[in-house]
Amino acid sequence: MEEKSPNKLSPEKWLDRYGDYLFNFAVSRVFSPDLAKDLVQDSFASALHNQSSFRGESSERTWLVAILKRKIIDHYRKQNVRKEEPIADSSSPFRQEGILKGHWDEMHAPQHEFIEKDNLYDNNEFMRILNYCLSLLPPRLAAIFSLKVVEEMDTEDVCKEMDVTPSNIWTMLHRSRLKLRACIERNWF
């Protein structure tokens, strides 16, 4: 009689149990349903191939999500090899001189007040628009914004994963926020 191990996996049930969750997790980070499907499929294949590494210290779902996160990061690393696309409007949205230095230039100032909500990420309409706007960013900027802001990853970890310096991350986050703000203002308000 075979003794049931606490770290026994059920790969035949993964798709039914976790497929939708993993797909939604991936699409909210890579902003492409087709790519999300591929990453989930790759994650299942990797998990199947590496079943022996599952120690049972977490649930199956947590283990599969961890594998998927690595696949997403690997995807962005591959994107990182390509040269970053130039950003069309590199003019600063802030005044560069005078007593109002650092304040919004009237031409670039936000047109609407953003709704201050503790749970803005729980607003389905906002998340739909945010994901759309993120999909319009160059892949590297979208990846860094997603890892740092959405995933709330530490700067040091984002630097390691994306192979960039902290000052580059802050520059890219600044550019991402400006482009996202403009896109959200056009599409949400």
PDB file of C-alpha atoms in Angstrom:
ATOM      1  CA  MET A   1       0.000   0.000   0.000  1.00  0.00           C
ATOM      2  CA  GLU A   2       1.403   3.358  -1.062  1.00  0.00           C
ATOM      3  CA  GLU A   3       1.654   5.892   1.756  1.00  0.00           C
ATOM      4  CA  LYS A   4       0.280   9.322   0.834  1.00  0.00           C
ATOM      5  CA  SER A   5       2.931  12.020   1.098  1.00  0.00           C
ATOM      6  CA  PRO A   6       1.995  15.496   2.351  1.00  0.00           C
ATOM      7  CA  ASN A   7       3.820  17.033  -0.609  1.00  0.00           C
ATOM      8  CA  LYS A   8       2.006  14.932  -3.222  1.00  0.00           C
ATOM      9  CA  LEU A   9       1.051  16.976  -6.270  1.00  0.00           C
ATOM     10  CA  SER A  10      -1.955  16.495  -8.548  1.00  0.00           C
ATOM     11  CA  PRO A  11      -0.815  17.718 -11.983  1.00  0.00           C
ATOM     12  CA  GLU A  12      -3.881  16.242 -13.671  1.00  0.00           C
ATOM     13  CA  LYS A  13      -6.023  18.759 -11.735  1.00  0.00           C
ATOM     14  CA  TRP A  14      -3.837  21.865 -12.127  1.00  0.00           C
ATOM     15  CA  LEU A  15      -5.618  23.281 -15.155  1.00  0.00           C
ATOM     16  CA  ASP A  16      -9.082  22.957 -13.617  1.00  0.00           C
ATOM     17  CA  ARG A  17      -8.033  24.175 -10.179  1.00  0.00           C
ATOM     18  CA  TYR A  18      -5.556  26.921 -11.019  1.00  0.00           C
ATOM     19  CA  GLY A  19      -5.745  27.666 -14.748  1.00  0.00           C
ATOM     20  CA  ASP A  20      -8.038  30.699 -14.548  1.00  0.00           C
ATOM     21  CA  TYR A  21      -6.254  32.141 -11.528  1.00  0.00           C
ATOM     22  CA  LEU A  22      -2.811  31.795 -13.133  1.00  0.00           C
ATOM     23  CA  PHE A  23      -4.062  33.208 -16.444  1.00  0.00           C
ATOM     24  CA  ASN A  24      -5.563  36.287 -14.730  1.00  0.00           C
ATOM     25  CA  PHE A  25      -2.402  36.690 -12.675  1.00  0.00           C
ATOM     26  CA  ALA A  26      -0.245  36.594 -15.814  1.00  0.00           C
ATOM     27  CA  VAL A  27      -2.420  38.815 -18.016  1.00  0.00           C
ATOM     28  CA  SER A  28      -2.454  41.509 -15.330  1.00  0.00           C
ATOM     29  CA  ARG A  29       1.340  41.584 -15.494  1.00  0.00           C
ATOM     30  CA  VAL A  30       2.139  41.114 -19.174  1.00  0.00           C
ATOM     31  CA  PHE A  31      -0.967  42.820 -20.617  1.00  0.00           C
ATOM     32  CA  SER A  32      -1.381  40.301 -23.425  1.00  0.00           C
ATOM     33  CA  PRO A  33      -3.806  37.367 -23.243  1.00  0.00           C
ATOM     34  CA  ASP A  34      -1.823  35.345 -25.792  1.00  0.00           C
ATOM     35  CA  LEU A  35       1.454  35.846 -23.953  1.00  0.00           C
ATOM     36  CA  ALA A  36      -0.265  35.094 -20.630  1.00  0.00           C
ATOM     37  CA  LYS A  37      -1.540  31.760 -22.014  1.00  0.00           C
ATOM     38  CA  ASP A  38       1.970  30.867 -23.184  1.00  0.00           C
ATOM     39  CA  LEU A  39       3.503  31.761 -19.819  1.00  0.00           C
ATOM     40  CA  VAL A  40       0.922  29.709 -17.909  1.00  0.00           C
ATOM     41  CA  GLN A  41       1.502  26.768 -20.235  1.00  0.00           C
ATOM     42  CA  ASP A  42       5.273  27.098 -19.764  1.00  0.00           C
ATOM     43  CA  SER A  43       4.744  27.262 -15.992  1.00  0.00           C
ATOM     44  CA  PHE A  44       2.690  24.059 -15.997  1.00  0.00           C
ATOM     45  CA  ALA A  45       5.328  22.319 -18.124  1.00  0.00           C
ATOM     46  CA  SER A  46       8.110  23.515 -15.837  1.00  0.00           C
ATOM     47  CA  ALA A  47       6.188  22.445 -12.722  1.00  0.00           C
ATOM     48  CA  LEU A  48       5.525  19.034 -14.240  1.00  0.00           C
ATOM     49  CA  HIS A  49       9.193  18.644 -15.121  1.00  0.00           C
ATOM     50  CA  ASN A  50      10.328  19.783 -11.647  1.00  0.00           C
ATOM     51  CA  GLN A  51       7.773  18.017  -9.438  1.00  0.00           C
ATOM     52  CA  SER A  52      10.566  16.561  -7.329  1.00  0.00           C
ATOM     53  CA  SER A  53      11.542  20.063  -6.171  1.00  0.00           C
ATOM     54  CA  PHE A  54       8.141  20.583  -4.509  1.00  0.00           C
ATOM     55  CA  ARG A  55       8.788  20.143  -0.781  1.00  0.00           C
ATOM     56  CA  GLY A  56       5.234  20.673   0.415  1.00  0.00           C
ATOM     57  CA  GLU A  57       6.128  23.794   2.411  1.00  0.00           C
ATOM     58  CA  SER A  58       3.480  25.745   0.496  1.00  0.00           C
ATOM     59  CA  SER A  59       0.270  24.940  -1.326  1.00  0.00           C
ATOM     60  CA  GLU A  60       0.272  23.733  -4.923  1.00  0.00           C
ATOM     61  CA  ARG A  61      -1.173  27.071  -6.041  1.00  0.00           C
ATOM     62  CA  THR A  62       1.497  29.095  -4.236  1.00  0.00           C
ATOM     63  CA  TRP A  63       4.194  26.920  -5.782  1.00  0.00           C
ATOM     64  CA  LEU A  64       2.687  27.316  -9.266  1.00  0.00           C
ATOM     65  CA  VAL A  65       2.374  31.104  -8.821  1.00  0.00           C
ATOM     66  CA  ALA A  66       6.056  31.265  -7.828  1.00  0.00           C
ATOM     67  CA  ILE A  67       6.982  29.397 -11.014  1.00  0.00           C
ATOM     68  CA  LEU A  68       4.774  31.716 -13.075  1.00  0.00           C
ATOM     69  CA  LYS A  69       6.388  34.785 -11.492  1.00  0.00           C
ATOM     70  CA  ARG A  70       9.806  33.477 -12.560  1.00  0.00           C
ATOM     71  CA  LYS A  71       8.489  32.919 -16.095  1.00  0.00           C
ATOM     72  CA  ILE A  72       7.145  36.490 -16.219  1.00  0.00           C
ATOM     73  CA  ILE A  73      10.443  37.911 -14.958  1.00  0.00           C
ATOM     74  CA  ASP A  74      12.353  35.789 -17.486  1.00  0.00           C
ATOM     75  CA  HIS A  75      10.086  37.134 -20.228  1.00  0.00           C
ATOM     76  CA  TYR A  76      10.885  40.708 -19.219  1.00  0.00           C
ATOM     77  CA  ARG A  77      14.588  39.910 -18.991  1.00  0.00           C
ATOM     78  CA  LYS A  78      14.493  38.725 -22.600  1.00  0.00           C
ATOM     79  CA  GLN A  79      12.716  41.965 -23.519  1.00  0.00           C
ATOM     80  CA  ASN A  80      15.461  43.815 -21.665  1.00  0.00           C
ATOM     81  CA  VAL A  81      17.988  42.698 -24.271  1.00  0.00           C
ATOM     82  CA  ARG A  82      16.259  44.866 -26.867  1.00  0.00           C
ATOM     83  CA  LYS A  83      17.155  48.527 -26.885  1.00  0.00           C
ATOM     84  CA  GLU A  84      14.622  50.691 -25.085  1.00  0.00           C
ATOM     85  CA  GLU A  85      12.327  52.568 -27.438  1.00  0.00           C
ATOM     86  CA  PRO A  86      12.758  56.325 -27.324  1.00  0.00           C
ATOM     87  CA  ILE A  87      10.044  58.200 -25.492  1.00  0.00           C
ATOM     88  CA  ALA A  88       8.313  60.634 -27.816  1.00  0.00           C
ATOM     89  CA  ASP A  89       7.880  63.600 -25.505  1.00  0.00           C
ATOM     90  CA  SER A  90      11.032  64.020 -23.435  1.00  0.00           C
ATOM     91  CA  SER A  91      10.267  67.609 -22.405  1.00  0.00           C
ATOM     92  CA  SER A  92       9.876  67.987 -18.687  1.00  0.00           C
ATOM     93  CA  PRO A  93       6.342  68.553 -17.394  1.00  0.00           C
ATOM     94  CA  PHE A  94       7.787  70.680 -14.599  1.00  0.00           C
ATOM     95  CA  ARG A  95       9.056  74.237 -14.586  1.00  0.00           C
ATOM     96  CA  GLN A  96      12.813  74.347 -14.885  1.00  0.00           C
ATOM     97  CA  GLU A  97      13.525  77.783 -13.458  1.00  0.00           C
ATOM     98  CA  GLY A  98      12.168  80.612 -11.342  1.00  0.00           C
ATOM     99  CA  ILE A  99      10.389  80.505  -8.013  1.00  0.00           C
ATOM    100  CA  LEU A 100       7.990  77.839  -9.332  1.00  0.00           C
ATOM    101  CA  LYS A 101      10.856  75.493 -10.300  1.00  0.00           C
ATOM    102  CA  GLY A 102       9.712  71.890  -9.863  1.00  0.00           C
ATOM    103  CA  HIS A 103       6.003  72.761 -10.066  1.00  0.00           C
ATOM    104  CA  TRP A 104       3.771  71.611 -12.910  1.00  0.00           C
ATOM    105  CA  ASP A 105       4.076  73.518 -16.163  1.00  0.00           C
ATOM    106  CA  GLU A 106       0.504  74.608 -17.019  1.00  0.00           C
ATOM    107  CA  MET A 107       0.652  72.769 -20.330  1.00  0.00           C
ATOM    108  CA  HIS A 108       1.498  69.454 -18.638  1.00  0.00           C
ATOM    109  CA  ALA A 109      -0.487  69.815 -15.414  1.00  0.00           C
ATOM    110  CA  PRO A 110      -3.027  67.095 -14.635  1.00  0.00           C
ATOM    111  CA  GLN A 111      -6.395  67.992 -16.096  1.00  0.00           C
ATOM    112  CA  HIS A 112      -8.437  66.175 -13.471  1.00  0.00           C
ATOM    113  CA  GLU A 113      -8.086  65.344  -9.819  1.00  0.00           C
ATOM    114  CA  PHE A 114      -7.441  61.652  -9.386  1.00  0.00           C
ATOM    115  CA  ILE A 115      -9.872  59.973  -7.059  1.00  0.00           C
ATOM    116  CA  GLU A 116      -8.094  59.295  -3.797  1.00  0.00           C
ATOM    117  CA  LYS A 117      -9.034  55.757  -2.838  1.00  0.00           C
ATOM    118  CA  ASP A 118      -7.274  53.359  -0.575  1.00  0.00           C
ATOM    119  CA  ASN A 119      -8.309  50.488  -2.823  1.00  0.00           C
ATOM    120  CA  LEU A 120      -8.024  51.975  -6.296  1.00  0.00           C
ATOM    121  CA  TYR A 121      -6.678  48.610  -7.499  1.00  0.00           C
ATOM    122  CA  ASP A 122     -10.042  47.087  -6.500  1.00  0.00           C
ATOM    123  CA  ASN A 123     -11.861  49.351  -8.982  1.00  0.00           C
ATOM    124  CA  ASN A 124     -12.439  47.106 -12.037  1.00  0.00           C
ATOM    125  CA  GLU A 125     -12.856  50.017 -14.453  1.00  0.00           C
ATOM    126  CA  PHE A 126      -9.639  51.640 -13.248  1.00  0.00           C
ATOM    127  CA  MET A 127      -7.726  48.350 -13.522  1.00  0.00           C
ATOM    128  CA  ARG A 128      -9.020  47.791 -17.057  1.00  0.00           C
ATOM    129  CA  ILE A 129      -7.827  51.267 -18.085  1.00  0.00           C
ATOM    130  CA  LEU A 130      -4.513  50.851 -16.220  1.00  0.00           C
ATOM    131  CA  ASN A 131      -3.831  47.531 -17.964  1.00  0.00           C
ATOM    132  CA  TYR A 132      -4.706  49.088 -21.319  1.00  0.00           C
ATOM    133  CA  CYS A 133      -2.393  52.042 -20.653  1.00  0.00           C
ATOM    134  CA  LEU A 134       0.399  49.746 -19.461  1.00  0.00           C
ATOM    135  CA  SER A 135       0.086  47.772 -22.696  1.00  0.00           C
ATOM    136  CA  LEU A 136       0.872  50.983 -24.617  1.00  0.00           C
ATOM    137  CA  LEU A 137       4.149  51.557 -22.756  1.00  0.00           C
ATOM    138  CA  PRO A 138       7.412  50.151 -24.071  1.00  0.00           C
ATOM    139  CA  PRO A 139       7.699  46.623 -22.589  1.00  0.00           C
ATOM    140  CA  ARG A 140      10.623  47.471 -20.335  1.00  0.00           C
ATOM    141  CA  LEU A 141       8.877  50.488 -18.799  1.00  0.00           C
ATOM    142  CA  ALA A 142       5.702  48.453 -18.282  1.00  0.00           C
ATOM    143  CA  ALA A 143       7.691  45.671 -16.642  1.00  0.00           C
ATOM    144  CA  ILE A 144       9.512  47.961 -14.240  1.00  0.00           C
ATOM    145  CA  PHE A 145       6.310  49.814 -13.328  1.00  0.00           C
ATOM    146  CA  SER A 146       4.453  46.539 -12.810  1.00  0.00           C
ATOM    147  CA  LEU A 147       7.179  44.985 -10.654  1.00  0.00           C
ATOM    148  CA  LYS A 148       7.835  48.069  -8.538  1.00  0.00           C
ATOM    149  CA  VAL A 149       4.369  49.625  -8.196  1.00  0.00           C
ATOM    150  CA  VAL A 150       1.828  46.869  -8.792  1.00  0.00           C
ATOM    151  CA  GLU A 151       3.815  43.963  -7.321  1.00  0.00           C
ATOM    152  CA  GLU A 152       5.429  46.270  -4.715  1.00  0.00           C
ATOM    153  CA  MET A 153       8.796  44.607  -5.219  1.00  0.00           C
ATOM    154  CA  ASP A 154      11.800  46.160  -3.462  1.00  0.00           C
ATOM    155  CA  THR A 155      13.923  48.448  -5.625  1.00  0.00           C
ATOM    156  CA  GLU A 156      16.972  46.247  -5.080  1.00  0.00           C
ATOM    157  CA  ASP A 157      15.077  43.174  -6.328  1.00  0.00           C
ATOM    158  CA  VAL A 158      13.746  45.026  -9.383  1.00  0.00           C
ATOM    159  CA  CYS A 159      17.303  46.171 -10.147  1.00  0.00           C
ATOM    160  CA  LYS A 160      18.541  42.570 -10.018  1.00  0.00           C
ATOM    161  CA  GLU A 161      15.652  41.175 -12.053  1.00  0.00           C
ATOM    162  CA  MET A 162      15.745  43.855 -14.753  1.00  0.00           C
ATOM    163  CA  ASP A 163      19.522  44.445 -14.682  1.00  0.00           C
ATOM    164  CA  VAL A 164      19.284  48.205 -14.151  1.00  0.00           C
ATOM    165  CA  THR A 165      20.646  50.679 -11.623  1.00  0.00           C
ATOM    166  CA  PRO A 166      18.431  52.325  -8.975  1.00  0.00           C
ATOM    167  CA  SER A 167      18.740  55.721 -10.656  1.00  0.00           C
ATOM    168  CA  ASN A 168      17.625  54.186 -13.976  1.00  0.00           C
ATOM    169  CA  ILE A 169      14.615  52.625 -12.252  1.00  0.00           C
ATOM    170  CA  TRP A 170      13.535  55.979 -10.825  1.00  0.00           C
ATOM    171  CA  THR A 171      13.919  57.614 -14.240  1.00  0.00           C
ATOM    172  CA  MET A 172      11.904  54.852 -15.901  1.00  0.00           C
ATOM    173  CA  LEU A 173       9.237  54.991 -13.188  1.00  0.00           C
ATOM    174  CA  HIS A 174       8.978  58.744 -13.670  1.00  0.00           C
ATOM    175  CA  ARG A 175       8.555  58.322 -17.438  1.00  0.00           C
ATOM    176  CA  SER A 176       6.037  55.524 -16.923  1.00  0.00           C
ATOM    177  CA  ARG A 177       3.976  57.577 -14.493  1.00  0.00           C
ATOM    178  CA  LEU A 178       3.857  60.561 -16.846  1.00  0.00           C
ATOM    179  CA  LYS A 179       2.732  58.436 -19.777  1.00  0.00           C
ATOM    180  CA  LEU A 180       0.254  56.489 -17.639  1.00  0.00           C
ATOM    181  CA  ARG A 181      -1.187  59.673 -16.169  1.00  0.00           C
ATOM    182  CA  ALA A 182      -1.810  61.097 -19.635  1.00  0.00           C
ATOM    183  CA  CYS A 183      -3.342  57.839 -20.876  1.00  0.00           C
ATOM    184  CA  ILE A 184      -5.568  57.447 -17.801  1.00  0.00           C
ATOM    185  CA  GLU A 185      -6.733  61.055 -18.066  1.00  0.00           C
ATOM    186  CA  ARG A 186      -7.728  60.446 -21.706  1.00  0.00           C
ATOM    187  CA  ASN A 187      -9.442  57.127 -21.092  1.00  0.00           C
ATOM    188  CA  TRP A 188     -10.846  57.138 -17.569  1.00  0.00           C
ATOM    189  CA  PHE A 189     -12.212  60.638 -17.075  1.00  0.00           C
TER     190      PHE A 189
END
